Coordinates of C-alpha atoms in Angstrom, one line a residue:
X231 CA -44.2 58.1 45.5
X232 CA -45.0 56.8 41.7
X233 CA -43.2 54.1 40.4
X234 CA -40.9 56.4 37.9
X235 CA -40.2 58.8 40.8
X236 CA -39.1 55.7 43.2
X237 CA -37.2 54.5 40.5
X238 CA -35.2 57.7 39.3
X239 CA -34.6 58.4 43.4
X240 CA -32.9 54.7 43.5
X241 CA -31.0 55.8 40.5
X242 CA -29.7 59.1 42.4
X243 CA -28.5 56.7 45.0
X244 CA -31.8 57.0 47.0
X245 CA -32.4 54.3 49.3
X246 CA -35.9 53.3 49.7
X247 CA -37.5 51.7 52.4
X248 CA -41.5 51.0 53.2
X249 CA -42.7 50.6 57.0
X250 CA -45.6 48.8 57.8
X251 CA -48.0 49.6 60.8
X252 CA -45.5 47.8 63.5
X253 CA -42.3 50.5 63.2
X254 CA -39.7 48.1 64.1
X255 CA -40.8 45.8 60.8
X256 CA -39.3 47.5 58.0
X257 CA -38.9 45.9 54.6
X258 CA -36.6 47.1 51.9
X259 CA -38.6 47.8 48.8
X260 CA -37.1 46.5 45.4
X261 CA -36.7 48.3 42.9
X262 CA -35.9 47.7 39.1
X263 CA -34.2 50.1 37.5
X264 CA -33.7 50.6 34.4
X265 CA -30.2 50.2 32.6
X266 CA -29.2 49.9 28.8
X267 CA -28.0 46.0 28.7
X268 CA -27.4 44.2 24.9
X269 CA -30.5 42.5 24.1
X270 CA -30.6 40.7 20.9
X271 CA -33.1 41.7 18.3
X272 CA -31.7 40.2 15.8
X273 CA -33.7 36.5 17.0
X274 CA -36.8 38.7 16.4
X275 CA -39.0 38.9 13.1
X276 CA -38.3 42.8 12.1
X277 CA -42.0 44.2 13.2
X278 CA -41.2 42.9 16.9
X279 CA -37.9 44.1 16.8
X280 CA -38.7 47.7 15.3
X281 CA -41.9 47.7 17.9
X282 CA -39.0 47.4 21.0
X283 CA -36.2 49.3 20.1
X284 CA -38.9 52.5 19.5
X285 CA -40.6 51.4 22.9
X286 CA -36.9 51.3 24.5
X287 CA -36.1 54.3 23.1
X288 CA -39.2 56.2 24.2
X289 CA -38.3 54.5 27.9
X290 CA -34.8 55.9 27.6
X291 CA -36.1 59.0 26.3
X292 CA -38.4 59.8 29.4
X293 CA -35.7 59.2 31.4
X294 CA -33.0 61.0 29.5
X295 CA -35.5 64.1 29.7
X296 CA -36.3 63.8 33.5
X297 CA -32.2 64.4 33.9
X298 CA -31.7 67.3 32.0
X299 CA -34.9 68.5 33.5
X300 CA -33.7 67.5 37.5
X301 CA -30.2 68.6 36.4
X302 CA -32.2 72.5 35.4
X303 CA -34.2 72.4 38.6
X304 CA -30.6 71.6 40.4
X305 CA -28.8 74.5 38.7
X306 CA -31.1 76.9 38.9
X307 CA -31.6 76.2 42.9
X308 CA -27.6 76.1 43.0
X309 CA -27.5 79.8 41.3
X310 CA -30.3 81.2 44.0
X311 CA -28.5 80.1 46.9
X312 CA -24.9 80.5 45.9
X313 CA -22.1 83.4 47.3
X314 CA -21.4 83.9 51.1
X315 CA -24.5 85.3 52.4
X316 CA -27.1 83.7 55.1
X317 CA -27.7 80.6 52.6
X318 CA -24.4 78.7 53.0
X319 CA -25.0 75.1 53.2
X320 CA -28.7 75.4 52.7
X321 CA -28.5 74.1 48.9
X322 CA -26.4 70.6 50.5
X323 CA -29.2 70.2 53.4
X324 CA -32.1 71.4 50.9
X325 CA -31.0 68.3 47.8
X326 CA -29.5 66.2 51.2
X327 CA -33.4 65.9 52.7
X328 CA -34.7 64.3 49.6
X329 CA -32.1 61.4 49.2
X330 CA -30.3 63.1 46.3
X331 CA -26.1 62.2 47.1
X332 CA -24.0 65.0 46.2
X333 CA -21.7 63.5 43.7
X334 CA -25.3 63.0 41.9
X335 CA -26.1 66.6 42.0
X336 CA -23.3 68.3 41.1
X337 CA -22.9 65.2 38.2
X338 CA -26.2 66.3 36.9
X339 CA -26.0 69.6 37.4
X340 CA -22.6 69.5 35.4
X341 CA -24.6 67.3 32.7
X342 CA -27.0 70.1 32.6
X343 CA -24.1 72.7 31.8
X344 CA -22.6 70.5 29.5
X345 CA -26.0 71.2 27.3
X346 CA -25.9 74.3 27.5
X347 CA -22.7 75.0 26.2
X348 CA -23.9 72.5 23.3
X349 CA -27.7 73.1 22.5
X350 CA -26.3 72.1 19.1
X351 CA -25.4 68.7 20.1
X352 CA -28.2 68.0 22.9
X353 CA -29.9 65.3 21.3
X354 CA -26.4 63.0 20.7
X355 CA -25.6 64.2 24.8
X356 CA -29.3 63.1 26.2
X357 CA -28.3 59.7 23.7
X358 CA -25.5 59.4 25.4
X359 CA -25.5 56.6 28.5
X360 CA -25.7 58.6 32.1
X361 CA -21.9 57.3 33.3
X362 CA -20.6 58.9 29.8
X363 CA -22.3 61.9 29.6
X364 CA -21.6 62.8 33.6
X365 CA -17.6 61.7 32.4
X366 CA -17.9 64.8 29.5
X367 CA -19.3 67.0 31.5
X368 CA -16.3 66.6 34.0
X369 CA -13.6 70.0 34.0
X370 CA -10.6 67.3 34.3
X371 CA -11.9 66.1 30.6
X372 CA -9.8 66.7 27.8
X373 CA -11.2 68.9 25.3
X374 CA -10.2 66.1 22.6
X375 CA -12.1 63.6 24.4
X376 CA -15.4 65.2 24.8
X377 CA -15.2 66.4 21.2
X378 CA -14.9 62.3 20.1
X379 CA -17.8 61.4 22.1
X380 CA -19.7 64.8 20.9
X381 CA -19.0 63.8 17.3
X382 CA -20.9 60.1 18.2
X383 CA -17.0 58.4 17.7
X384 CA -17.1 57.5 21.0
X385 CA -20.5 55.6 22.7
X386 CA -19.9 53.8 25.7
X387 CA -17.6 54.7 29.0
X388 CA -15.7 51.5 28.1
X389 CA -14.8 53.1 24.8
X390 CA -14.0 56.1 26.6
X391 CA -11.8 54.6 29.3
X392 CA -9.6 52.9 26.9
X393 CA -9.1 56.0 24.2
X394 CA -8.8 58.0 28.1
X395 CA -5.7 55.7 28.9
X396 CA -4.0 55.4 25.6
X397 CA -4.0 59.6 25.5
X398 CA -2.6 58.9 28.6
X399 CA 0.2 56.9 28.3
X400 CA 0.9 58.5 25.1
X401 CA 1.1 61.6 27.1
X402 CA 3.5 60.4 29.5
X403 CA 5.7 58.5 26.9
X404 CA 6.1 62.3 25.6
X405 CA 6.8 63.9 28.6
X406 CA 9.7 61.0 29.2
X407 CA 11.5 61.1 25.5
X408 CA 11.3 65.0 26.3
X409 CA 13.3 64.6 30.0
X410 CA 15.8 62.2 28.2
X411 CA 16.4 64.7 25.0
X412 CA 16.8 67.1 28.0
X413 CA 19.2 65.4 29.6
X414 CA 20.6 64.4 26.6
X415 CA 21.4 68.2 25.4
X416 CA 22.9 68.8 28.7
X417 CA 25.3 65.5 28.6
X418 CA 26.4 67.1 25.4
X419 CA 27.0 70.8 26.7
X420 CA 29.1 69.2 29.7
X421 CA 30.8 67.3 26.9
X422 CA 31.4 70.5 25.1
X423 CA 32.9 72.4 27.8
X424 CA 35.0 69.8 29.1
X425 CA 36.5 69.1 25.5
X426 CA 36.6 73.0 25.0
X427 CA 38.5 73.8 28.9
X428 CA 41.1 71.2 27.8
X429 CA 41.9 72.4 24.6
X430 CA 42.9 75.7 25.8
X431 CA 44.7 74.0 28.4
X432 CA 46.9 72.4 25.7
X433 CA 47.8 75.2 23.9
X434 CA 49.5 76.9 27.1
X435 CA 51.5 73.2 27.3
X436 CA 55.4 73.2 26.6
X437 CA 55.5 69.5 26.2
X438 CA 58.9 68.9 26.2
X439 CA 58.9 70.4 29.8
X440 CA 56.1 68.2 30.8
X441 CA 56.8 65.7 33.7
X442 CA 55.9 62.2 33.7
X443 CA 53.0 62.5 36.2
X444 CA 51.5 65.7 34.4
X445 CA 52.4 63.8 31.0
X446 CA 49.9 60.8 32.5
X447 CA 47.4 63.7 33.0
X448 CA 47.2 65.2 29.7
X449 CA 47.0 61.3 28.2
X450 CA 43.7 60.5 30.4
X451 CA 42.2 64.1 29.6
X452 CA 43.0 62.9 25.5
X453 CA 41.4 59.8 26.4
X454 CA 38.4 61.5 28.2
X455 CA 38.0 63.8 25.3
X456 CA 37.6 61.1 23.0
X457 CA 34.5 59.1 25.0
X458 CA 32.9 62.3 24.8
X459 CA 33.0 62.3 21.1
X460 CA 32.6 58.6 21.2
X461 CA 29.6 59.5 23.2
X462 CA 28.1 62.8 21.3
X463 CA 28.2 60.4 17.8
X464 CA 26.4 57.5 19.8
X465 CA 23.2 59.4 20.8
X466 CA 23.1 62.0 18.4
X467 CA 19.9 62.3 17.3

């Protein structure tokens, strides 16, 4: 295999290994591959510095285009061999044999989709770093989300993981105040009732034929009434 080809299988999670003549002597082969670190080019006089950002970005570019190409190759395969018929399983052993791992495939293969559906916005996805453009392209992503990172507001996965978990929590916070307003209306309807049963219950009361134990009653159900005001005027809203 080329260099580029052993490199972009290490990427897919290939592991690559070299024998020599004797079998039982295998050596591990290194690989470098190629990741978008911060390099500063800033200490650089501006001709140096312009000269290797264009040659990183003609690196990143190759690769960037060798995704969305793998990802097509991936898909289409995927589309020929789908449905219950006399292929099942042969698209998992076919991508298995050459070293691809499955959560690679089916990432690339949803990257793939993901520029489909947005030929208007494929050069900002192929941009994109690999880990956020494979996060977009995921169903569980919020519509929201992918539109941010689309619209070049959001450009690393660390940006994305943060925003992710503060729409999170936000979400939950929401779902909790709406439990406590509904528990909240109900405490008042029970209120209601309770104040409402007892009223009637008074007006069917001749009070001067009330005896002491059923005049103690009718003080405590005053008294309950009352915290139930108390309480409607403490958490109204």
């Amino acid at each position: 295999m080329s260099d580029n080809l052993e490199t972009l299988m290490f990427l897919m999670g290939k592991k690559l290994e070299t024998s020599s003549n004797n079998s039982e002597n295998i050596e591990k082969k290194e690989i470098i591959s190629i990741e978008k670190k911060d390099f500063d080019y800033n200490k650089l006089d501006k001709d140096i510095s312009d000269f290797l950002k264009k040659k990183q970005y003609e690196i990143f570019n190759i690769f960037n285009n060798t995704y969305t190409k793998i990802g097509k190759i991936l898909k289409d395969a995927q589309d020929k061999l789908k449905g219950n018929n006399q292929y099942n399983g042969l698209f998992y052993q076919w991508f298995k044999s050459m070293g691809f791992k499955k959560d690679k495939v089916y990432a690339l293969i949803s990257r793939y989709n993901l520029l489909v559906e947005n030929s208007d916005k494929q050069l900002t996805i192929e941009k994109l770093p690999l880990s956020l453009s494979y996060e977009i392209s995921k169903k569980s992503c919020p519509s929201i989300l992918k539109t941010e990172v689309l619209n070049g507001k959001i450009n690393s996965l660390k940006e994305f993981k943060i925003v992710y978990k503060k729409s999170f929590d936000l979400k939950n916070t929401h779902k909790s105040l709406l439990k406590k307003n509904e528990k909240y209306e109900n405490d008042i309807k029970e209120a209601l009732d309770f104040i409402l049963k007892n009223i009637k219950e008074f007006k069917n009361i001749e009070f001067n034929k009330l005896r002491q134990e059923n005049l103690k009653l009718l003080f405590h159900s005053i008294l309950e009434i009352k915290k139930k005001i108390k309480y409607i005027k403490n958490n109204s809203i």
